[in-house]
mmCIF file of C-alpha atoms in Angstrom:
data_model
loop_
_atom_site.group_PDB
_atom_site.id
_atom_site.type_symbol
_atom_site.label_atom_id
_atom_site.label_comp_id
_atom_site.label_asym_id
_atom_site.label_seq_id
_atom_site.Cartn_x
_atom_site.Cartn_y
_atom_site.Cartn_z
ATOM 1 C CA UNK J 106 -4.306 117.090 -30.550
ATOM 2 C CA UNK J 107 -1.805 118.752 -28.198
ATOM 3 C CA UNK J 108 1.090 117.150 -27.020
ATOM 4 C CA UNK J 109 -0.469 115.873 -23.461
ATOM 5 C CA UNK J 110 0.971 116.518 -20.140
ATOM 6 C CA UNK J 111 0.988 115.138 -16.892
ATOM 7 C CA UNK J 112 1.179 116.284 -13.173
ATOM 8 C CA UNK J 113 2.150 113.704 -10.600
ATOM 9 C CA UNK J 114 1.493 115.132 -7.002
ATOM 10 C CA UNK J 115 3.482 114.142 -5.132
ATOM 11 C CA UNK J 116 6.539 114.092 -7.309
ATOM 12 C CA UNK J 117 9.234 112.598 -4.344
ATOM 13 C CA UNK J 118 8.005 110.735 -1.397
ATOM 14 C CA UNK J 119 9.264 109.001 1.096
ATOM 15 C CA UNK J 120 7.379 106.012 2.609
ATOM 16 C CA UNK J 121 7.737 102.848 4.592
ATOM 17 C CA UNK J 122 8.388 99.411 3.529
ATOM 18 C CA UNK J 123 5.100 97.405 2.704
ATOM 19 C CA UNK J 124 3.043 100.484 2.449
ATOM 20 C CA UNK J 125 0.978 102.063 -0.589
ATOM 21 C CA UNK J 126 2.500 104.881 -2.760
ATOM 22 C CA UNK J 127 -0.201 107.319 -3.217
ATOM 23 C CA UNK J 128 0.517 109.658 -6.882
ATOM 24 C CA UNK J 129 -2.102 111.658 -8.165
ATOM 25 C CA UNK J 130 -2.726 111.816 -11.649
ATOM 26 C CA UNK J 131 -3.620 115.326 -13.314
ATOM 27 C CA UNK J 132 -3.366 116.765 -16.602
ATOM 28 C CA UNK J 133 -3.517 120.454 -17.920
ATOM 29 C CA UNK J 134 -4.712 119.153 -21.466
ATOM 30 C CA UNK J 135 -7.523 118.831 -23.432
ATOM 31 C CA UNK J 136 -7.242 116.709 -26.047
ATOM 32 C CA UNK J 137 -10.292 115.723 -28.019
ATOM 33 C CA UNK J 138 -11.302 113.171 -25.805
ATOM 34 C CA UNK J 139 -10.252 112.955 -22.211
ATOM 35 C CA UNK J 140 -6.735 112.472 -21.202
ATOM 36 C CA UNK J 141 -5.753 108.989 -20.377
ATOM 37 C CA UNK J 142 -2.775 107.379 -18.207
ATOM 38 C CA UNK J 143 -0.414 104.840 -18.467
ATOM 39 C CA UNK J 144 2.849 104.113 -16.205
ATOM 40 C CA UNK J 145 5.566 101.674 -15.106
ATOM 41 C CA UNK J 146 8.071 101.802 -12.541
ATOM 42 C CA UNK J 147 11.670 100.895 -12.289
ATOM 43 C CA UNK J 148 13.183 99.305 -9.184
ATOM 44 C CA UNK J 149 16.530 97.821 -7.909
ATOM 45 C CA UNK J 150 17.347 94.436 -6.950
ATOM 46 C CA UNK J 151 15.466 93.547 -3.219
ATOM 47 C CA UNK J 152 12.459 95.824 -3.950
ATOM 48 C CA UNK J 153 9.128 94.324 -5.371
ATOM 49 C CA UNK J 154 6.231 96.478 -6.917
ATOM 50 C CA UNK J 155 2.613 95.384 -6.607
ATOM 51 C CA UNK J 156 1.325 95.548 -9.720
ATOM 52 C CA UNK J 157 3.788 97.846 -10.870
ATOM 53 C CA UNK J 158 2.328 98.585 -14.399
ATOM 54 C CA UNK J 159 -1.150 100.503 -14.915
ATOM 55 C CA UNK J 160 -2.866 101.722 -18.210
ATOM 56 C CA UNK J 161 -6.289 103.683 -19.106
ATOM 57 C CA UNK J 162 -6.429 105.688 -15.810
ATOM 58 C CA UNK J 163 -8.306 108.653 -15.931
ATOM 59 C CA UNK J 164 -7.253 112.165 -14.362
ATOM 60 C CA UNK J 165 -7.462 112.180 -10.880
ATOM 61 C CA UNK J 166 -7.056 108.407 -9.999
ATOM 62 C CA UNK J 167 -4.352 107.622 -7.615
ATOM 63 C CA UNK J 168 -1.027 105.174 -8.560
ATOM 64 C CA UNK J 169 -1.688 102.707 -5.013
ATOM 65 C CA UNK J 170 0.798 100.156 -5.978
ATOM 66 C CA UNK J 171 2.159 98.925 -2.670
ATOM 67 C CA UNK J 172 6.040 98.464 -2.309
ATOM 68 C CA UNK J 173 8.075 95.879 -0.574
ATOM 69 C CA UNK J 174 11.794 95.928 0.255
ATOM 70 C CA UNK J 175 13.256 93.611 1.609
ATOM 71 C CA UNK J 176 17.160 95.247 1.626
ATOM 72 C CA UNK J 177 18.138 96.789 4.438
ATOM 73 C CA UNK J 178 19.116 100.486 2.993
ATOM 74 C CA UNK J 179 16.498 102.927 1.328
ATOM 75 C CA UNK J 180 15.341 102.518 -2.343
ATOM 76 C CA UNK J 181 14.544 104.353 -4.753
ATOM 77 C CA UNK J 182 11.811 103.241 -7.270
ATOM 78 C CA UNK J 183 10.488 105.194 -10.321
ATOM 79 C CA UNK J 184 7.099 105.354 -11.083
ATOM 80 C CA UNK J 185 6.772 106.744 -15.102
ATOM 81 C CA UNK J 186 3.861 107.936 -16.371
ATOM 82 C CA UNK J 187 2.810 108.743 -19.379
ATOM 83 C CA UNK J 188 -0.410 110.809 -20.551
ATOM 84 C CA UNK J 189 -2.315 109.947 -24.097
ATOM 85 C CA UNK J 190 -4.862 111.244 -26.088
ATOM 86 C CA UNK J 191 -7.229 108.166 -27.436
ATOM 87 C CA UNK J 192 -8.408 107.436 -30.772
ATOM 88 C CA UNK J 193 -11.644 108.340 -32.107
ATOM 89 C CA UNK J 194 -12.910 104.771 -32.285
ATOM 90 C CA UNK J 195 -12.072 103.512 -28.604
ATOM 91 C CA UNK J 196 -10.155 103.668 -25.801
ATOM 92 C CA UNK J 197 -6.649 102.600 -27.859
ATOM 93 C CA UNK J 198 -3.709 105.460 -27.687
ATOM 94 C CA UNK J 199 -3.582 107.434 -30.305
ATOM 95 C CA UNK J 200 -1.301 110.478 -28.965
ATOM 96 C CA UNK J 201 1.330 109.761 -26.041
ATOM 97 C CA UNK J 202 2.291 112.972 -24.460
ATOM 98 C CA UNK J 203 5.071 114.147 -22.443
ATOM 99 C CA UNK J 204 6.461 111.503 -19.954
ATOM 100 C CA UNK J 205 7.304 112.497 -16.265
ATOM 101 C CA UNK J 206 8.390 110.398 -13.207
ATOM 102 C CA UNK J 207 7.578 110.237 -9.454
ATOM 103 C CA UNK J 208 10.406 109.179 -7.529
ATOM 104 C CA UNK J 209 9.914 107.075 -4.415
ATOM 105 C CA UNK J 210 12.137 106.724 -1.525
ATOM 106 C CA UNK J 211 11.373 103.303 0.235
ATOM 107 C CA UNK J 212 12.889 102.785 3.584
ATOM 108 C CA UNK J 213 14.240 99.718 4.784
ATOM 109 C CA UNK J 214 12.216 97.745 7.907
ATOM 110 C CA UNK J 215 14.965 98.505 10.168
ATOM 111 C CA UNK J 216 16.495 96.186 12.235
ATOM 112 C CA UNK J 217 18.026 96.295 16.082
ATOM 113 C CA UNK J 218 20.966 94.237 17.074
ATOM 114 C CA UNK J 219 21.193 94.323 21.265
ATOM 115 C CA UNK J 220 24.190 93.204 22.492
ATOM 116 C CA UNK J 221 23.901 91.170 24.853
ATOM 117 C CA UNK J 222 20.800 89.361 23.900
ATOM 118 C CA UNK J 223 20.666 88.072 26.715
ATOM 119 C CA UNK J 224 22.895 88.411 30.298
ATOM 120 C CA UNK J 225 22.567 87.606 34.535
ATOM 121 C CA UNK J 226 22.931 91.134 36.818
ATOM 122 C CA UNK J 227 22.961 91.352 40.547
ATOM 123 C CA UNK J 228 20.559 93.238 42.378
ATOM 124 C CA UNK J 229 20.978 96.854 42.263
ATOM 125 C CA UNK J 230 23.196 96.635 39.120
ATOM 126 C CA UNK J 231 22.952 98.690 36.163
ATOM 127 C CA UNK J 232 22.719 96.791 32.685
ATOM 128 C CA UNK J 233 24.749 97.503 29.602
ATOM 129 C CA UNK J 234 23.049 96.346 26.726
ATOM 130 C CA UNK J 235 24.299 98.343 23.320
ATOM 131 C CA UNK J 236 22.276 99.347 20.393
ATOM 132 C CA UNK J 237 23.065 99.089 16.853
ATOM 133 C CA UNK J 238 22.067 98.702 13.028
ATOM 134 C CA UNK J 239 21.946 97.088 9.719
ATOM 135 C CA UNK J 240 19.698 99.382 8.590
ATOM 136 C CA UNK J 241 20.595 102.668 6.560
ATOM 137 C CA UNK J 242 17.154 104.363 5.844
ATOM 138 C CA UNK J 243 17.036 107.642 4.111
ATOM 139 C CA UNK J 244 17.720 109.052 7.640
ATOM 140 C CA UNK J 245 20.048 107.519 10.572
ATOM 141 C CA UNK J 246 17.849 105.333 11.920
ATOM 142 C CA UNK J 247 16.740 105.743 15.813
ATOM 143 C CA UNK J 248 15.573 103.532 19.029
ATOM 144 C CA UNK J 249 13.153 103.768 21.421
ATOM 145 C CA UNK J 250 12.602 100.926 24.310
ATOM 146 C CA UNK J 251 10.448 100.041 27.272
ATOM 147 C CA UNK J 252 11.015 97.227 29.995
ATOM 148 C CA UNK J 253 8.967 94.068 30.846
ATOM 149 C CA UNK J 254 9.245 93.208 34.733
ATOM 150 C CA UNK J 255 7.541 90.967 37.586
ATOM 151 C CA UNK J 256 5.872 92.606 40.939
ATOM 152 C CA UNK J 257 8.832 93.073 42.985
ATOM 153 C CA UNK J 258 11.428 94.837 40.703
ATOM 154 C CA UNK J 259 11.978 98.262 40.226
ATOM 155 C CA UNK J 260 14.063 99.013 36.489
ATOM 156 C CA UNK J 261 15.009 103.056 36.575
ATOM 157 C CA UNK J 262 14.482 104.830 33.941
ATOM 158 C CA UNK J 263 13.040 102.151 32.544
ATOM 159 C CA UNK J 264 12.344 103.914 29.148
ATOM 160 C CA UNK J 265 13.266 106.044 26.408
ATOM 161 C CA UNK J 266 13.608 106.962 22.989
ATOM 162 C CA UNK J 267 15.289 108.909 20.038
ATOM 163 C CA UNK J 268 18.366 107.215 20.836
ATOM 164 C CA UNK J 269 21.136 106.999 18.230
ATOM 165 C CA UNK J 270 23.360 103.878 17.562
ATOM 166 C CA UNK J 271 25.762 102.724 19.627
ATOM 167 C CA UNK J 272 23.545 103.932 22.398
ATOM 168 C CA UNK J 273 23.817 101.790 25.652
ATOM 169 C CA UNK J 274 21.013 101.331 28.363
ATOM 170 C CA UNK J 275 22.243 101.741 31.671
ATOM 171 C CA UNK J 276 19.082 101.219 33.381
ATOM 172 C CA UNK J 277 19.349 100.185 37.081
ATOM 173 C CA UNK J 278 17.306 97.416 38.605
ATOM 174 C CA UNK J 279 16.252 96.609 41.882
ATOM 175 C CA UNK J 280 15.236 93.129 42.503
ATOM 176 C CA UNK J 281 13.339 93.253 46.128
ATOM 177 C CA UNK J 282 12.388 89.191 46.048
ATOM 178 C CA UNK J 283 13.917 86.285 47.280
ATOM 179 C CA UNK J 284 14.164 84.564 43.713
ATOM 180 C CA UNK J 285 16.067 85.429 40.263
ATOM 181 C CA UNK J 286 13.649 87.426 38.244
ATOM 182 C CA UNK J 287 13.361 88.110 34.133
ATOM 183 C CA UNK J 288 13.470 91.743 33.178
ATOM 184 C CA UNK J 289 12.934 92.233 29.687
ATOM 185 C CA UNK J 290 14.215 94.943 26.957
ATOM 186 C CA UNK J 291 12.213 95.419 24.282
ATOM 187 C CA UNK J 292 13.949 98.000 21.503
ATOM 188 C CA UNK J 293 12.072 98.742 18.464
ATOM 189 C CA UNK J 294 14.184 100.606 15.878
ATOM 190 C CA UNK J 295 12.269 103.648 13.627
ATOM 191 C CA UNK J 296 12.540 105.646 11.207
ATOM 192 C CA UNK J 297 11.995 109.247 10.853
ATOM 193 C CA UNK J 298 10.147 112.132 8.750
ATOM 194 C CA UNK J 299 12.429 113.863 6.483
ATOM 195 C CA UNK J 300 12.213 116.989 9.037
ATOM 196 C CA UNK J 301 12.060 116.815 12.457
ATOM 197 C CA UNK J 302 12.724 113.419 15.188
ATOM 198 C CA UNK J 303 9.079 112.048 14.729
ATOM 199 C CA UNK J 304 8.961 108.446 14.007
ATOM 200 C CA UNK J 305 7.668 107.541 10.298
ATOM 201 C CA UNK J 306 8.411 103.759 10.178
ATOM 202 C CA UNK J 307 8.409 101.136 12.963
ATOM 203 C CA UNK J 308 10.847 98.483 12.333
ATOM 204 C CA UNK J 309 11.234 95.200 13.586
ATOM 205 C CA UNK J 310 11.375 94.948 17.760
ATOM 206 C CA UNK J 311 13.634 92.885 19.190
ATOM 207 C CA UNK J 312 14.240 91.961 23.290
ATOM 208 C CA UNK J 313 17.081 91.775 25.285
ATOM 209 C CA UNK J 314 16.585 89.228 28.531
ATOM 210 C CA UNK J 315 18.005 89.908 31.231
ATOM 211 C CA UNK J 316 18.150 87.887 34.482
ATOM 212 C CA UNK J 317 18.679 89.468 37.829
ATOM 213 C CA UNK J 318 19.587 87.912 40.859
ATOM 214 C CA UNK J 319 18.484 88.349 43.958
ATOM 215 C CA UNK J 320 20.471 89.440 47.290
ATOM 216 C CA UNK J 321 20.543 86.537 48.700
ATOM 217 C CA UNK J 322 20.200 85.930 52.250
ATOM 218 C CA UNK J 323 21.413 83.505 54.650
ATOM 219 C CA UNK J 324 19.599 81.736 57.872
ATOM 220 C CA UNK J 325 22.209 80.307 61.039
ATOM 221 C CA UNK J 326 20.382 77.789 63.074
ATOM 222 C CA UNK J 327 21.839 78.736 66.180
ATOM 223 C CA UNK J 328 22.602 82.391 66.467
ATOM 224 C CA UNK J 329 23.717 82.380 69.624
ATOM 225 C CA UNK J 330 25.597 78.905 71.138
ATOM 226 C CA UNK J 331 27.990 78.535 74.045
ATOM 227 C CA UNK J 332 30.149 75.140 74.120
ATOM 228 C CA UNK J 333 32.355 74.336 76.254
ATOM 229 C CA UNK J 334 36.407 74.457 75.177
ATOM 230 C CA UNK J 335 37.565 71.778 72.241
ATOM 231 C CA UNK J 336 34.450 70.962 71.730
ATOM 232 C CA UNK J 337 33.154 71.275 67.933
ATOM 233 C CA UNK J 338 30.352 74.043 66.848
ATOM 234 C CA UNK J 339 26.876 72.791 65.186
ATOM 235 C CA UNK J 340 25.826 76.027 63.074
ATOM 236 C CA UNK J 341 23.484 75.103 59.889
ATOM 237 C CA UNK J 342 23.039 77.028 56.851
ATOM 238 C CA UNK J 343 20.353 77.607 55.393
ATOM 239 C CA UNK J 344 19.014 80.664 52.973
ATOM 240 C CA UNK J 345 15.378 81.019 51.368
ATOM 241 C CA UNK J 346 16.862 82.866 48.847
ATOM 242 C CA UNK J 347 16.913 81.036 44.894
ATOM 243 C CA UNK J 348 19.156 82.618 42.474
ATOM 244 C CA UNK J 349 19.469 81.732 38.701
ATOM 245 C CA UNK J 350 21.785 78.716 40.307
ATOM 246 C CA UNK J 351 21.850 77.188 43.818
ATOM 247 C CA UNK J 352 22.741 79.595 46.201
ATOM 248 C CA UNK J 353 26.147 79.057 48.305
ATOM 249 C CA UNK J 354 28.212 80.457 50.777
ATOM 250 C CA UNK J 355 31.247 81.492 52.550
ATOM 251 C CA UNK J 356 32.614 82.282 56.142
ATOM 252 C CA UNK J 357 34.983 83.261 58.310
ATOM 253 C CA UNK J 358 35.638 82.718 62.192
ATOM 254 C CA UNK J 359 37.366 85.647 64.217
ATOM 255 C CA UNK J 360 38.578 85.468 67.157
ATOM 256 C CA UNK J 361 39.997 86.803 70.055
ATOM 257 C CA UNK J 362 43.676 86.293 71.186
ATOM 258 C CA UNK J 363 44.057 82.707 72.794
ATOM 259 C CA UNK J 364 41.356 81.111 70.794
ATOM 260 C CA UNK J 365 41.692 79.146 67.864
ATOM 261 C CA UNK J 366 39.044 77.567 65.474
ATOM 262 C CA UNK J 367 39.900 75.088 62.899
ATOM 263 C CA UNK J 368 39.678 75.042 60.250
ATOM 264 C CA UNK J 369 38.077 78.788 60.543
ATOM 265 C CA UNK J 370 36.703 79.525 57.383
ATOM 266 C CA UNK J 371 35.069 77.640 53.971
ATOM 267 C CA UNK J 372 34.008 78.595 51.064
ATOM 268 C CA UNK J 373 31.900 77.439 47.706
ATOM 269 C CA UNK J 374 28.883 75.647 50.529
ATOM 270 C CA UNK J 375 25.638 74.222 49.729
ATOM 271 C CA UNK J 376 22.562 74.574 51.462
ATOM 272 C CA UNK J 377 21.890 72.695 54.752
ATOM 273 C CA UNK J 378 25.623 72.431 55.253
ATOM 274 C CA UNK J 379 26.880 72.278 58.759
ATOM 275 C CA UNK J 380 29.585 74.190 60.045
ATOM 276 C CA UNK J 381 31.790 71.882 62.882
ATOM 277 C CA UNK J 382 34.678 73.790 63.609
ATOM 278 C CA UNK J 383 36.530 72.783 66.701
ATOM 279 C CA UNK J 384 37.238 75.739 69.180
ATOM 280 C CA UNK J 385 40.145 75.747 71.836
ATOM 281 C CA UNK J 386 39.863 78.313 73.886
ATOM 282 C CA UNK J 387 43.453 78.697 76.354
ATOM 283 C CA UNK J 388 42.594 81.598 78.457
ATOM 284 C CA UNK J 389 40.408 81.948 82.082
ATOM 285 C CA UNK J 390 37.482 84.059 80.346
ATOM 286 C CA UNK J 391 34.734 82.712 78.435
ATOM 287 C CA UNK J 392 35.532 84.002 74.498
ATOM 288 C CA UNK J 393 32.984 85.329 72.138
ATOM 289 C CA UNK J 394 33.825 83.758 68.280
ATOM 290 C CA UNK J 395 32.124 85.270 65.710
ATOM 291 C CA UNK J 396 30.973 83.033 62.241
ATOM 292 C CA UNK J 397 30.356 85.446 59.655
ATOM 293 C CA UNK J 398 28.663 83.645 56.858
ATOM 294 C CA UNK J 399 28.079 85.521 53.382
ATOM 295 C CA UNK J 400 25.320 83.563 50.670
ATOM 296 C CA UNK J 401 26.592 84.719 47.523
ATOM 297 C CA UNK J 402 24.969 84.006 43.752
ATOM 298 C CA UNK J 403 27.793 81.683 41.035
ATOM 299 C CA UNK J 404 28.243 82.701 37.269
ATOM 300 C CA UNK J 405 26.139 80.968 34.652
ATOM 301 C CA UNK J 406 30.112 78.440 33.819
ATOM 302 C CA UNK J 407 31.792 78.121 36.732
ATOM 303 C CA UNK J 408 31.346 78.132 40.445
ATOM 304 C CA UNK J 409 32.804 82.077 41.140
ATOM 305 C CA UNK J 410 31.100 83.687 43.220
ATOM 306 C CA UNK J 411 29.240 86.328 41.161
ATOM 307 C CA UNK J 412 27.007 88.544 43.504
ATOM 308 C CA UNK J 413 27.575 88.802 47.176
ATOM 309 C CA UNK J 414 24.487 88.117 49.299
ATOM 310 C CA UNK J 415 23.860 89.829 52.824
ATOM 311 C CA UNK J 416 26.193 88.289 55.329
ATOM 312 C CA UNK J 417 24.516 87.016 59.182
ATOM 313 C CA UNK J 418 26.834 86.305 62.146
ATOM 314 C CA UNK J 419 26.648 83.718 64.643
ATOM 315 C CA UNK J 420 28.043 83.864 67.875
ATOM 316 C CA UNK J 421 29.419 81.228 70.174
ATOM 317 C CA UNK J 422 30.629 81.713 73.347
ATOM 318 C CA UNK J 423 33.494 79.210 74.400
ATOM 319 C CA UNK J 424 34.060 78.441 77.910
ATOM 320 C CA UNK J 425 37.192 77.960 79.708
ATOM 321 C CA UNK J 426 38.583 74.731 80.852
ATOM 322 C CA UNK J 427 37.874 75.531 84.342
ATOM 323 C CA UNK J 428 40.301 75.525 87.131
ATOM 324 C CA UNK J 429 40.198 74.938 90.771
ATOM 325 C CA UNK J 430 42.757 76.597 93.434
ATOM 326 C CA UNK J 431 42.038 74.835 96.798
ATOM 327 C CA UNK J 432 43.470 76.449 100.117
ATOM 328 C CA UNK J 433 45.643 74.486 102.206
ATOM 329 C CA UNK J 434 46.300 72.296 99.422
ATOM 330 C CA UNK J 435 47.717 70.023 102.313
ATOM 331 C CA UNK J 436 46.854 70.076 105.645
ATOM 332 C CA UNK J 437 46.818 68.374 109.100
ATOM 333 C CA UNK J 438 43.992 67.912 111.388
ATOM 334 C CA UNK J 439 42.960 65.894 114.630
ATOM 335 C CA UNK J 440 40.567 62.980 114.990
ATOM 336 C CA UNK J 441 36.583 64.186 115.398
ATOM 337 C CA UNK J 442 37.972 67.546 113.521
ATOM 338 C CA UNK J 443 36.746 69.872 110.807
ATOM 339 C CA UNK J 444 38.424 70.391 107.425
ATOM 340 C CA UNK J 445 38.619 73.981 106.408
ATOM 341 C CA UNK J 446 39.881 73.876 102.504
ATOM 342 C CA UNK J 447 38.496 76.803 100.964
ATOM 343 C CA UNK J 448 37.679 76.769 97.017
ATOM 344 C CA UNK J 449 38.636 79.330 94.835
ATOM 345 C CA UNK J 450 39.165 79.655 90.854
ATOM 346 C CA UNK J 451 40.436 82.292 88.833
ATOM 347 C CA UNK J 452 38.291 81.136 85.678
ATOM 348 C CA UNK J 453 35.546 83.581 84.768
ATOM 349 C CA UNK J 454 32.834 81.182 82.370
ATOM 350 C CA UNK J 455 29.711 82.863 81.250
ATOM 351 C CA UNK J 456 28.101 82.320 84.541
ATOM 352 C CA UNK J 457 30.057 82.271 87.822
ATOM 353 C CA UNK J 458 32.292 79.036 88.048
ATOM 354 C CA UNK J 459 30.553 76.068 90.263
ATOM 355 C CA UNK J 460 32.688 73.244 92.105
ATOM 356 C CA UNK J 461 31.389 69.375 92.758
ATOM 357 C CA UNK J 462 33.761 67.368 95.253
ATOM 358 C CA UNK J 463 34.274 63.731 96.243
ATOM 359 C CA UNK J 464 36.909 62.271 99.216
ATOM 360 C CA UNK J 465 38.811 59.422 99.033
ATOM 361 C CA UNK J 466 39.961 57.372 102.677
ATOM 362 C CA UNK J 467 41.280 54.296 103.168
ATOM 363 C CA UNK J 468 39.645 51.685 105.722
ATOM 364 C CA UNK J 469 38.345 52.468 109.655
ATOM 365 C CA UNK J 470 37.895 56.113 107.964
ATOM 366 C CA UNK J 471 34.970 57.903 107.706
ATOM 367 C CA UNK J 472 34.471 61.226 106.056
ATOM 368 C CA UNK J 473 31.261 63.436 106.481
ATOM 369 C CA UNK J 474 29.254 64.069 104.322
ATOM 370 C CA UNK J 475 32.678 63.194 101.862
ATOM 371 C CA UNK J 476 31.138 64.821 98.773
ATOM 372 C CA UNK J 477 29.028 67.448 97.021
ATOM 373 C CA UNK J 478 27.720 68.501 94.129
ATOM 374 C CA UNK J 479 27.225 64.865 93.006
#
């Protein structure tokens, strides 16, 4: 008999974890009766070969064993094979031949670790969520992602892929609603053919959630108001806005010289509060103060504000404590005569100052008419 050979096509390969190797078995001998096939493989620890052993094949079957790793680097198992020439009485070996090995690189499934997992935005933010890897296949191994969002929100790019660790998405996102709204990553890390960026093996996806808030928005029930001077405002607050937490809100008061408003501002306020801040106005002109109250979004542990909401303004007018200068303010006039006391004021209220008057006379006096206005 001649010493048998064997040709193993492919001799190296590279697959993925969990898949079939696929080794053709050839021979360029011709022993007495046909060439037969036996073979084993070697593997390191974390790698499992299904069946892993063969005997009696015949040239041209195909080694399918199917090989499992569950490391997270690339392996390298060893699939020996070794052609025989049978005995004249069976199938049992008579001859083995020349042993030769395929060598199979097995790539890890690889893994994605997004950091953070999971994180709150405000609208019109840009996330920063970073990629990396446990995995060390037989080439770096590379990302690719695509976003998960509700009607309303616009994520830009959005996508992308071939990206190398320690990448970070910087995607912006645009949340248009009135309510908090989920935006979700999902990364999927790959592996690649030994030439080139195309993607061999898919590994094992994983999502980054991220919440993103809404600009809130604030409703002042009254806009407009006029009250008269020391009196207290009445402005509600209201917003239909609903953030990952309650919305709240801050304001200020401004002013103009000779007006004061206490207290004048608040912070940290809840829904349906009432602002009733007491105005004293000491001029002669009616005063324009303005409440500018900003909803604003809290952090997930504590009650900072974390994203600023679009601020609405209230205005109350204040009017002056009204004065009256009366001409003669004394006087001296016959029995049966006229008064002539002319009324005059050098307040200017939001609409032209009015004046209401009453007499007082002691008995066998009469005064006529002795008042208007009342």
């Amino acid at each position: 008999e001649p010493t048998v050979r064997v040709t193993l096509t492919p001799r190296s390969d590279t697959i993925c974890d969990g898949e079939n190797v696929s080794i053709t078995l050839t021979s360029p001998s011709i022993p007495s009766r046909g060439v037969r096939f036996r073979y084993i493989h070697e593997a390191p620890v974390g790698v499992n070969v299904i069946p892993g052993s063969g005997s009696d094949l015949e040239p041209n079957d195909q080694i399918q064993d199917q090989i499992i790793n569950t490391t997270d680097e690339d392996q390298l198992v060893w699939f020996i094979v070794t052609p025989y020439s049978t005995d004249g009485q069976g199938e049992t070996e008579k001859c083995p031949g020349v042993v030769d090995t395929a060598f199979i690189w097995v790539e890890p499934t690889p893994r994605v670790t997004l950091t953070p997992i999971i994180d709150t935005i405000c609208n019109g933010e840009n996330v920063n969520i970073t990629l990396t890897s446990p995995s060390e296949p037989t080439r770096e191994v590379r990302f690719r992602y695509e976003h998960i969002a509700p009607p309303g929100v616009t994520v830009i790019p959005g996508s992308d892929g071939n990206l190398s660790p320690d990448f970070t998405i910087t995607d912006r996102i645009d949340n248009t609603t009135d309510a908090a709204q989920l935006v979700q990553f999902v990364v999927t890390p790959y592996t690649r053919h030994a030439t080139g960026e195309l993607e061999k093996c898919a590994g094992i996806s994983d999502t980054a959630d991220i919440w993103v808030e809404p600009t809130a928005r604030v409703f002042l029930t009254p806009m407009n108001d006029t009250i008269c001077n020391e009196e207290n405002v009445s402005i509600r607050i209201t917003s239909p806005s609903t953030p990952t937490r309650t919305v709240r809100f801050r304001y200020i008061a401004e002013a103009p010289p000779g007006v004061t408003v206490t207290p004048g501002s608040g912070n940290d306020l809840s829904p349906n509060y009432e602002i009733a801040d007491q105005i004293v106005n000491t001029t002669n002109d009616a005063q324009a103060v303005l409440f500018i109250v900003t909803p604003y979004a809290r952090n997930a542990g504590d009650d900072n504000e974390k994203c600023a909401g679009r601020s609405d303004t209230a205005i109350v007018w204040v009017e002056p404590t009204a004065r009256v200068v009366l001409t003669p303010v004394n006087d001296t006039i016959c029995d049966g005569d006229n008064v002539s006391i002319t009324l005059t004021s050098p307040s200017n209220p939001t609409r032209g100052v009015r004046f209401r008057y009453i007499t007082e006379a002691p008995p066998g006096v009469s005064v006529i008419p002795g008042a208007v206005g009342y």
